[in-house]
XYZ file of C-alpha atoms in Angstrom:
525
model
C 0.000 0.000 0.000
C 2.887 2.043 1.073
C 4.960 1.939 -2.102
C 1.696 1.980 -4.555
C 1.286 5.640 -2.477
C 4.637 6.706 -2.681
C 4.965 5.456 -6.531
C 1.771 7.724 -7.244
C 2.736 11.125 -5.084
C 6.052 11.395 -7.062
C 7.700 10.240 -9.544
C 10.889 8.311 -10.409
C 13.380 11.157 -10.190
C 12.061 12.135 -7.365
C 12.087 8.888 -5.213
C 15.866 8.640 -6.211
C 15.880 12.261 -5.020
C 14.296 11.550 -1.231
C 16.170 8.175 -0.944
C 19.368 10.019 -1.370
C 18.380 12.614 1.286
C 17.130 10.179 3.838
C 20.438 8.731 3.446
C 22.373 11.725 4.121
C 20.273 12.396 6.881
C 20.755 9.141 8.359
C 24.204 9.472 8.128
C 24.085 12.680 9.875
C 22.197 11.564 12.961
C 24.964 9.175 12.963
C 27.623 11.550 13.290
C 25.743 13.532 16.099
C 25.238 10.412 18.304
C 28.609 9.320 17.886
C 29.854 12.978 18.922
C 27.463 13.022 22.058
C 28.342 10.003 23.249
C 31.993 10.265 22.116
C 32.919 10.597 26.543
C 31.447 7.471 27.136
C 33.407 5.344 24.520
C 36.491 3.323 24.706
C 39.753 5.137 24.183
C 40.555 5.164 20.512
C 44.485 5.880 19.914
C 45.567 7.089 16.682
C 49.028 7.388 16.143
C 51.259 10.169 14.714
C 53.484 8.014 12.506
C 54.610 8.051 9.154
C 56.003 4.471 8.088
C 56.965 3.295 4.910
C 57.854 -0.339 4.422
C 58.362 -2.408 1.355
C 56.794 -5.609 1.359
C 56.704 -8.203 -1.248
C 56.554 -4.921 -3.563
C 53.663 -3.120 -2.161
C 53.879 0.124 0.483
C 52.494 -0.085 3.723
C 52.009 3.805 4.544
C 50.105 5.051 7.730
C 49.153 9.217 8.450
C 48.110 11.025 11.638
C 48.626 13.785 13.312
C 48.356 13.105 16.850
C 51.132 11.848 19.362
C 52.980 8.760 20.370
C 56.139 8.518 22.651
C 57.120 5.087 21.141
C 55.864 6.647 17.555
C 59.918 7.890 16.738
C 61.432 4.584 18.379
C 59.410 2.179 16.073
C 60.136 4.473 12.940
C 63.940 4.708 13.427
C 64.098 0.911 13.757
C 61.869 0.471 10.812
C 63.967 3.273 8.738
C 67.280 1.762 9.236
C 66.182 -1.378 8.622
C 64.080 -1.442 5.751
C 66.710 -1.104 2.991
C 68.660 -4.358 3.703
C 65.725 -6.672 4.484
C 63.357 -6.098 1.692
C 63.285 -9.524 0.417
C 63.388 -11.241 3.466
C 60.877 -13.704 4.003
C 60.409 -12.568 7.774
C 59.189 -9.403 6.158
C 55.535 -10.671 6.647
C 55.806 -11.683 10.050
C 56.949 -7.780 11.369
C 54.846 -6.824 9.053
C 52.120 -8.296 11.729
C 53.703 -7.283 14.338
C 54.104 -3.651 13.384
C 50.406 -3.472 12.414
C 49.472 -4.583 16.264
C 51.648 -1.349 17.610
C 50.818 0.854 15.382
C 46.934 0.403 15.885
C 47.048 -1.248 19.489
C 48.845 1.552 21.786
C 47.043 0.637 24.472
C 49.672 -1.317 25.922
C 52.267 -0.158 28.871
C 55.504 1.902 27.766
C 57.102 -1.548 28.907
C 55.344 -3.626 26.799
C 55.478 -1.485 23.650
C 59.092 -1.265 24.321
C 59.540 -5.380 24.589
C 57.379 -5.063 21.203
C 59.986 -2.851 19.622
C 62.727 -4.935 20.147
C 61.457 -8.099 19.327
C 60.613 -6.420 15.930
C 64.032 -5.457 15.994
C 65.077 -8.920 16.823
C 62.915 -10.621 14.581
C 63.972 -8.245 11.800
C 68.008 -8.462 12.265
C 68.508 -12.349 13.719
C 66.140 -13.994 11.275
C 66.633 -10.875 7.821
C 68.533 -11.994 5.292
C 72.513 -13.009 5.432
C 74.004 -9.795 3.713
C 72.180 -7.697 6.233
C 74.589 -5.353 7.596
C 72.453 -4.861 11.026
C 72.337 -8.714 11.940
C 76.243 -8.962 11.242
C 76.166 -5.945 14.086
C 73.762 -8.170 16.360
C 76.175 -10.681 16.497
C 78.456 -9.507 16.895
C 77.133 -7.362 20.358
C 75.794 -10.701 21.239
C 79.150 -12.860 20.632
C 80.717 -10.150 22.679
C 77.982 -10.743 25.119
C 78.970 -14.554 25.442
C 82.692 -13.817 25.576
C 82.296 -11.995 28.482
C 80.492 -14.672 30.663
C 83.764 -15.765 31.389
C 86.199 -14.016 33.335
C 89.729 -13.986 33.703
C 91.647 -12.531 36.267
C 95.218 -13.245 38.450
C 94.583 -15.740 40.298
C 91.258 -17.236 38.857
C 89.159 -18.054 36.130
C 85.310 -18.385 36.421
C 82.070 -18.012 34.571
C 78.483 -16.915 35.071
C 75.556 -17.015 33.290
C 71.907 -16.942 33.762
C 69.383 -18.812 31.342
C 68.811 -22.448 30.155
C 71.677 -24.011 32.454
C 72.740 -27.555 31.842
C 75.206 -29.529 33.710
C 76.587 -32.849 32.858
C 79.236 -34.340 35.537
C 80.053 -37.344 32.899
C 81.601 -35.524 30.281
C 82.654 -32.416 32.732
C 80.310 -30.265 30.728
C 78.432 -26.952 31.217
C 75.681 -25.986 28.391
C 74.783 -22.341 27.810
C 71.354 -23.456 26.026
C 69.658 -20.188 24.158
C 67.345 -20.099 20.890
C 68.588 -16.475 20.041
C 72.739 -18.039 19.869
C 73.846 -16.652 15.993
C 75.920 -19.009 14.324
C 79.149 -16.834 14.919
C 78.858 -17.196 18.730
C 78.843 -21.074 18.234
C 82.687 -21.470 17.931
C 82.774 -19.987 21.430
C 83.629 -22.178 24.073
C 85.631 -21.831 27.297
C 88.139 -24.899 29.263
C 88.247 -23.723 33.075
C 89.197 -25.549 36.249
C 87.295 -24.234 38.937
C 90.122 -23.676 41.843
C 91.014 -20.307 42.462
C 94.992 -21.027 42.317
C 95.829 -20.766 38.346
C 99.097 -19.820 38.124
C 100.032 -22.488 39.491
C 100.673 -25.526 37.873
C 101.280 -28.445 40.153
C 98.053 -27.084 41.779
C 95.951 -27.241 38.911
C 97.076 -30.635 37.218
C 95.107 -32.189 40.024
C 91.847 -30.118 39.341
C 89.282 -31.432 36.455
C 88.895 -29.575 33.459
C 85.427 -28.396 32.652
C 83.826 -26.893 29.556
C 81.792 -24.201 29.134
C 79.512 -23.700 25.878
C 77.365 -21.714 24.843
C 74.435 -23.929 22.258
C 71.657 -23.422 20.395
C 68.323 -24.819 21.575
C 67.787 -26.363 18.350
C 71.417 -28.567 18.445
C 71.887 -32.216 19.995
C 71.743 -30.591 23.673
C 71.504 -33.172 26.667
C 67.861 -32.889 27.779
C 67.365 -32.032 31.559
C 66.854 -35.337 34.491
C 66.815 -32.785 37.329
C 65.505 -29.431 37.213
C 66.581 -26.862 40.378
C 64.630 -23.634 41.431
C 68.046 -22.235 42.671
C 71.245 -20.953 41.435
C 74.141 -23.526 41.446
C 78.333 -22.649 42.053
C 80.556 -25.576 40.563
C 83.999 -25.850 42.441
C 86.612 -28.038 42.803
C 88.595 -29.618 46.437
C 91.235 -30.347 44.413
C 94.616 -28.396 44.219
C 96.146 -28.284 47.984
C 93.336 -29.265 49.577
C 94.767 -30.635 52.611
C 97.026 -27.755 53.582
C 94.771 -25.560 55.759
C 96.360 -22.401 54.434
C 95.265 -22.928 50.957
C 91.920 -24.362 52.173
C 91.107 -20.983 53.620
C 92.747 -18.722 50.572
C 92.162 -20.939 47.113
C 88.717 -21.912 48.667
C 86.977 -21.102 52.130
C 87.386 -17.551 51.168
C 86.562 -17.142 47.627
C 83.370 -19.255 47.950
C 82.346 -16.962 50.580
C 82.748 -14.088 48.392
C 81.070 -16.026 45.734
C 77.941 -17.176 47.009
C 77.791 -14.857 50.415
C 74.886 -12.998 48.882
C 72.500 -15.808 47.942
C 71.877 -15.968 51.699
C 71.824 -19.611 51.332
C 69.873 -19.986 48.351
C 72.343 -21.643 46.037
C 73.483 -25.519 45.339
C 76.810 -26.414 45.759
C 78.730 -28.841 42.956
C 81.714 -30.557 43.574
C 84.195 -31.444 41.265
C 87.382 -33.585 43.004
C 84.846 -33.859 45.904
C 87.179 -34.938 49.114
C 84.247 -36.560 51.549
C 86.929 -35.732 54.767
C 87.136 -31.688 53.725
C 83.188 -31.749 53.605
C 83.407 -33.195 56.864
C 85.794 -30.780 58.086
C 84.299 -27.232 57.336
C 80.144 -28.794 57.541
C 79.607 -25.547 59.608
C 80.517 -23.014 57.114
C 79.663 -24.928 54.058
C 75.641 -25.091 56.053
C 76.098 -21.357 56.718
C 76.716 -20.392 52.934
C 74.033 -23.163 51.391
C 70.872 -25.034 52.547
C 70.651 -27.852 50.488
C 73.033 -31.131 49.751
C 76.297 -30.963 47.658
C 75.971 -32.601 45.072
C 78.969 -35.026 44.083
C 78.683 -34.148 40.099
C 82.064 -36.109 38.787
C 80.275 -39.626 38.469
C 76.458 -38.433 38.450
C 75.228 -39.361 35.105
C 71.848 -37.307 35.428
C 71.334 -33.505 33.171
C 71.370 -31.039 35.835
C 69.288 -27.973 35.473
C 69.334 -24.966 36.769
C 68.343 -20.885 36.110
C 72.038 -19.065 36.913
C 75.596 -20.850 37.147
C 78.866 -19.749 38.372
C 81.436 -22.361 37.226
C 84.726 -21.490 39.426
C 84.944 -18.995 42.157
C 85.855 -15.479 42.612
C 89.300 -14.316 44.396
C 90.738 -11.675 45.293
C 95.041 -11.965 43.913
C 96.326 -11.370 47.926
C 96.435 -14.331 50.443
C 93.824 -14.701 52.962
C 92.572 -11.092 51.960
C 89.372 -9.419 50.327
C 89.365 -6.152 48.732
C 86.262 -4.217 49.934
C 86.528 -1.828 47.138
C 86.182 -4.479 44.033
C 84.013 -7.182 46.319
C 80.900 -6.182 48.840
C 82.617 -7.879 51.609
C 85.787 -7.650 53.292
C 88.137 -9.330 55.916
C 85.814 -8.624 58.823
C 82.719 -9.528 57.200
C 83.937 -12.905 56.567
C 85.860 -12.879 60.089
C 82.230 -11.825 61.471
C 80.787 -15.114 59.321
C 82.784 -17.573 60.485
C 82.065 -16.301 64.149
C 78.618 -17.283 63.500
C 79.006 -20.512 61.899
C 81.376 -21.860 64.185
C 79.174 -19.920 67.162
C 82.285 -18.424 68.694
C 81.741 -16.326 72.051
C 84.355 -13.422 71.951
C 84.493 -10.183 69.317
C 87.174 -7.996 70.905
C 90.390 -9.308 72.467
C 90.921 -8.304 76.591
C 92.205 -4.695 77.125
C 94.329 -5.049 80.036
C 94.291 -2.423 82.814
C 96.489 -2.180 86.110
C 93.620 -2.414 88.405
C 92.573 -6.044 86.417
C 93.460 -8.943 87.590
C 92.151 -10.624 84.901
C 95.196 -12.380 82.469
C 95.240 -12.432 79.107
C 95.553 -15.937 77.107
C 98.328 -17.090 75.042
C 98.054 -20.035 72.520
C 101.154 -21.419 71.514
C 100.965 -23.648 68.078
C 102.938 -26.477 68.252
C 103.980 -28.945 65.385
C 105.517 -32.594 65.748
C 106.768 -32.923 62.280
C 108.723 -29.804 61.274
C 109.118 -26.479 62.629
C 108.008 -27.160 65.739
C 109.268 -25.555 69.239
C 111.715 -28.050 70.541
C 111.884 -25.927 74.325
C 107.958 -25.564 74.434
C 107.643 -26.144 77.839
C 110.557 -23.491 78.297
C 109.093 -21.187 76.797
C 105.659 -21.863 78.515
C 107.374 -21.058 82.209
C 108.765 -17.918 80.176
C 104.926 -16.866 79.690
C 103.457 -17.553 82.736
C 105.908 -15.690 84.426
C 105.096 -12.967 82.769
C 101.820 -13.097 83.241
C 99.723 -14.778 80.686
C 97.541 -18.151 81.079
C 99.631 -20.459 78.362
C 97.738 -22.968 76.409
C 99.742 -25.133 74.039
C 97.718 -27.054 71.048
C 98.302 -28.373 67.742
C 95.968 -28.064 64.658
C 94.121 -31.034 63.405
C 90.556 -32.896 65.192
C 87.555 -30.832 65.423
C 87.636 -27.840 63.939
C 85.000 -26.243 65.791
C 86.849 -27.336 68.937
C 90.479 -25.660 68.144
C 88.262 -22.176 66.363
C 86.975 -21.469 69.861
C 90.107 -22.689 71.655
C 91.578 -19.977 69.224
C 89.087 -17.197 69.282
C 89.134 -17.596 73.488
C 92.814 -16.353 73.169
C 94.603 -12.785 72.843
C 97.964 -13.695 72.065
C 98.938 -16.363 69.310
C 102.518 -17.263 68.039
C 103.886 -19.971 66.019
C 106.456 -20.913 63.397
C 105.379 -19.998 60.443
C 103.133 -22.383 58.389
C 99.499 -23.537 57.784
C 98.762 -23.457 61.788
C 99.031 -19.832 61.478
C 95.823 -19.514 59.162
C 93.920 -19.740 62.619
C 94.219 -16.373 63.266
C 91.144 -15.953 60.762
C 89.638 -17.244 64.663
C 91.522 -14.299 66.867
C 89.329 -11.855 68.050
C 89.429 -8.250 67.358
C 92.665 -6.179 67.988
C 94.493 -9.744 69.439
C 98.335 -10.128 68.982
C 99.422 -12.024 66.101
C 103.279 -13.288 67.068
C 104.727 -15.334 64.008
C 108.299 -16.827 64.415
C 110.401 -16.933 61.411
C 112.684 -19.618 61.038
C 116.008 -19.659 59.667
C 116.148 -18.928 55.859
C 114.883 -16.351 53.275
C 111.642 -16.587 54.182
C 110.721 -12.774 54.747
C 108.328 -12.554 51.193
C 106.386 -15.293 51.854
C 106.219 -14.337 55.566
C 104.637 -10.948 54.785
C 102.462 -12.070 52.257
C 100.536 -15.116 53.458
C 100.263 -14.103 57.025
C 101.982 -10.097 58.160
C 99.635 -8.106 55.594
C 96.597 -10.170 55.619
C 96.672 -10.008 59.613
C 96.167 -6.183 59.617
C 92.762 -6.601 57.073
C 91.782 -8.905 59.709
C 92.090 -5.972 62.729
C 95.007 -8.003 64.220
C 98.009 -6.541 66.331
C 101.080 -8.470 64.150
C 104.200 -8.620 66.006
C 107.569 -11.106 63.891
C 110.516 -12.718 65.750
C 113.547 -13.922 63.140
C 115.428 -16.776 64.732
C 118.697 -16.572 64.486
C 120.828 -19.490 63.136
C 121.568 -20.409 66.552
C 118.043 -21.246 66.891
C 117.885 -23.477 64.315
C 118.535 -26.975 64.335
C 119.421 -26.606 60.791
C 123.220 -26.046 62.371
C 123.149 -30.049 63.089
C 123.103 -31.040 59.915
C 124.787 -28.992 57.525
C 128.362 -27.712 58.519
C 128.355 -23.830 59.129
C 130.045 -22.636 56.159
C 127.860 -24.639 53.994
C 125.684 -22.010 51.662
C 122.099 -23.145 52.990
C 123.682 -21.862 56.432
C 125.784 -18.952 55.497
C 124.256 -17.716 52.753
C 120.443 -19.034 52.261
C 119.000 -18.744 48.749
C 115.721 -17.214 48.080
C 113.132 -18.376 46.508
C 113.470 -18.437 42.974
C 117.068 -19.158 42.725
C 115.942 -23.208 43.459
C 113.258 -24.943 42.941
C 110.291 -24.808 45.799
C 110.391 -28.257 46.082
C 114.152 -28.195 47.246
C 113.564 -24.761 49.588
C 110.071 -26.461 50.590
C 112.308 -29.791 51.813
C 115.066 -27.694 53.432
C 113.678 -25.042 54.863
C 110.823 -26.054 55.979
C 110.179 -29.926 56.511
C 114.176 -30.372 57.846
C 114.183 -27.453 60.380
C 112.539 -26.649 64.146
C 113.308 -24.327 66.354
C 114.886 -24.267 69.938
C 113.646 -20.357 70.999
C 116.438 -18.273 72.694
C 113.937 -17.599 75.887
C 115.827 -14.545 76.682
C 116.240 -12.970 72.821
C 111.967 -14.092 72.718
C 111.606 -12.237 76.054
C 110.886 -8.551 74.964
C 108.571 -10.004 72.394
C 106.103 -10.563 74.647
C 106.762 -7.707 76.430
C 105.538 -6.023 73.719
C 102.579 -8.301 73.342
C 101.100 -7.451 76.954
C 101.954 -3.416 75.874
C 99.543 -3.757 72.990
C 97.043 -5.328 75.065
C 96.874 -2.307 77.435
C 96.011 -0.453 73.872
């Protein structure tokens, strides 16, 4: 009825005329609504961006005026880019990914910025071979993987975060990453984890290790045990056996290591000594929670989030340096106080109207340098004043650390006994005995310097030949009396033997004497 109304009111031209008019208006109302309402609608970004990219021959162009703080980032990555990746296939692919940021910014500034540079990545690592950018990416990223090892005086170690893989069987360390270029495959790294490497005979009885870095997609050992927690690979090999080294190519640099995990960290042993486990329990349970894991027979893939393969060191004996590390000589002094629970801080301060005496400890040996008048030199002590208590390293070491750290005074020949001062408390006297020989530089550096880092009061006493009972069994004019060589003129083995395993000491009581004399002075201090 309608349309037989509407045919017969007007005619053709003007029906075409009205339809085109209602449309219009209907458009209109359109526009009004949507410019009403426009508060109450969704936030619509439009982006100020001019882009051009080529792909598979066509232009991709995009025009706005308004602004976008990641607008200039995507553009200058896109610009550089686009002339040496025009025919590569992964072309499409950022092509996608583009589109999403250029009409999606309603992401975070973090997320847009992850966006941008897996465009870039995706654009560079997978473009085409000739493309001048990707040569540059991996080259920062081979650089990246050359530096996860480091190499310094007295150490080598490596750390890396990622896809870790660990293999005790074949003494092998996988760096496993899907973004490794084919230029950074060649890298690979042959460290034995003991912090001693300049020295040979040392390091011939520490395993070798390698460290590689691998793509995901190669023949990569898949994992058998996965761990939440970073791991530190080390090796008891070397001189483990000789306390002094025990404390300065290992105690010390694990410390410094792993201090800051607070516990959080598995231990791996390589040349794993059951005995030396047994022997420093305490500390090792202070610096990690969980069971060491024996890793030079253990056939399983071991997993893990961050490695450190090796351990740091600082190049001085028995010494941190608080300016390269976060720790120093006191902190670890102040750690090994807790694990070993050990009562006294500061060292007795001795005033007239005290009766209280301070302690001395005198460290005796029964192989070699040991104090053949001991008990002379005890009734010297007393006499003067002190409370004498004579003991030899070796049983419990939690025992002789707080026999040690209940003392102010300690002496000794000098020798791997003397690392107990690490024990002492704060500003006790340090008395080491040198015995006959040129044995001054090693003297100073393994115990004199490394006792003042430690707040110790360091007081030396050179025998004289007199003293030594060298005199029995070389005739006096012989060179190794008159005139001793040093070290480096003969082999260490052959000063080691002489000096050292042939000789003790018989103590002049009376030349000792004003030694400690000056020991109680210090005291009052």
């Amino acid at each position: 009825m309608y349309d037989t109304i509407f045919a017969k009111s007007f005619s053709r031209r003007e029906q075409k005329r009205l339809r085109c008019g209602a449309f219009l208006f209907c458009l209109l109302l359109v526009l009004s609504l949507c410019t009403v309402f426009k508060p109450y609608l969704g936030p619509i970004h439009v982006l100020s961006l001019k882009l051009s990219l080529v792909v598979d021959t066509k232009m991709f162009m995009v025009n706005d005026t308004s602004s976008s703080p990641h607008t200039a980032k995507v553009e200058n990555v896109v610009a550089k880019i686009v002339d040496d990746t025009k025919s590569s296939p992964q072309m499409n692919d950022a092509e996608s990914v583009l589109q999403e940021i250029l009409f999606n910014d309603t992401r975070s500034s973090q997320q847009i910025a992850k966006d941008e540079e897996n465009v870039t990545k995706n654009i560079l690592t997978n473009g085409t071979r000739s493309s001048p950018q990707k040569a540059e990416v991996e080259e920062i990223e081979t650089k990246k993987l050359e530096s996860l090892c480091t190499s310094e005086e007295r150490t080598d170690f490596c750390q890396s975060q990622g896809d870790i893989r660990i293999h005790g069987k074949s003494s092998s360390v996988y760096i496993v990453s899907p973004e490794t270029t084919l230029s950074a495959e060649n890298i690979s790294w042959r460290i034995r984890p003991y912090a001693r490497k300049d020295d040979a005979y040392a390091m011939v009885q520490v395993r070798e290790w390698s460290v590689k870095p691998v793509k995901v997609s190669q023949k990569v050992p898949q994992c058998t045990k996965n761990h939440s927690i970073p791991t530190v690979l080390f090796s008891t090999g070397g001189y483990i056996g000789n306390h002094f080294h025990e404390f300065t190519d290992v105690l010390i640099p694990l410390f410094l290591t792993c201090r800051h995990f607070n516990g959080e960290v598995q231990f791996i042993i390589t040349d794993k000594r059951p005995w030396w486990i047994l022997k420093y329990q305490p500390v090792l349970n202070k610096l990690s929670n969980y069971d060491i894991i024996d890793i030079d027979s253990d056939d399983e893939v071991h997993c893990f989030l961050s490695v450190s393969v090796g351990l740091k060191r600082y190049r001085k004996e028995l010494s941190i340096d608080p300016q390269k590390y976060s720790y120093s000589m006191k902190d670890f002094r102040d750690f090994l106080r807790s694990s070993y629970s050990l009562k006294r801080v500061q060292a007795i301060k001795i005033r007239d109207d005290q009766p209280k005496k301070p302690r001395l400890l005198i460290i005796s040996r029964q192989r070699s340098r040991s104090f053949t008048n001991i008990a002379q030199i005890a009734k010297m002590a007393k006499r003067l004043g002190f409370i004498v208590i004579i003991k030899e390293g070796g049983g419990s070491m939690s025992s002789f650390a707080n026999a040690v750290n209940s003392c102010d005074v300690l002496m000794g020949v000098h020798g791997a006994g003397l690392t107990n001062i690490l024990f002492l408390p704060e500003n006790a006297v340090f008395v080491q005995v040198l015995p006959h020989g040129s044995v001054e530089w090693l003297a100073k550096n393994d115990f004199a310097e490394p006792s003042k880092d430690m707040n110790l009061k360091y007081l030396e006493y050179k025998i004289r030949l007199e003293e030594s009972t060298l005199i029995q069994q070389y005739p006096l004019d012989h060179i190794i009396l008159k005139d001793p060589p040093p070290i480096g003129k003969i082999s260490w083995e052959t000063f080691k033997t002489v000096y050292f395993d042939k000789q003790n000491v018989r103590l002049d009581v009376k030349r000792f004497k004003p030694t400690l004399l000056k020991a109680l002075e210090l005291l009052h201090q």
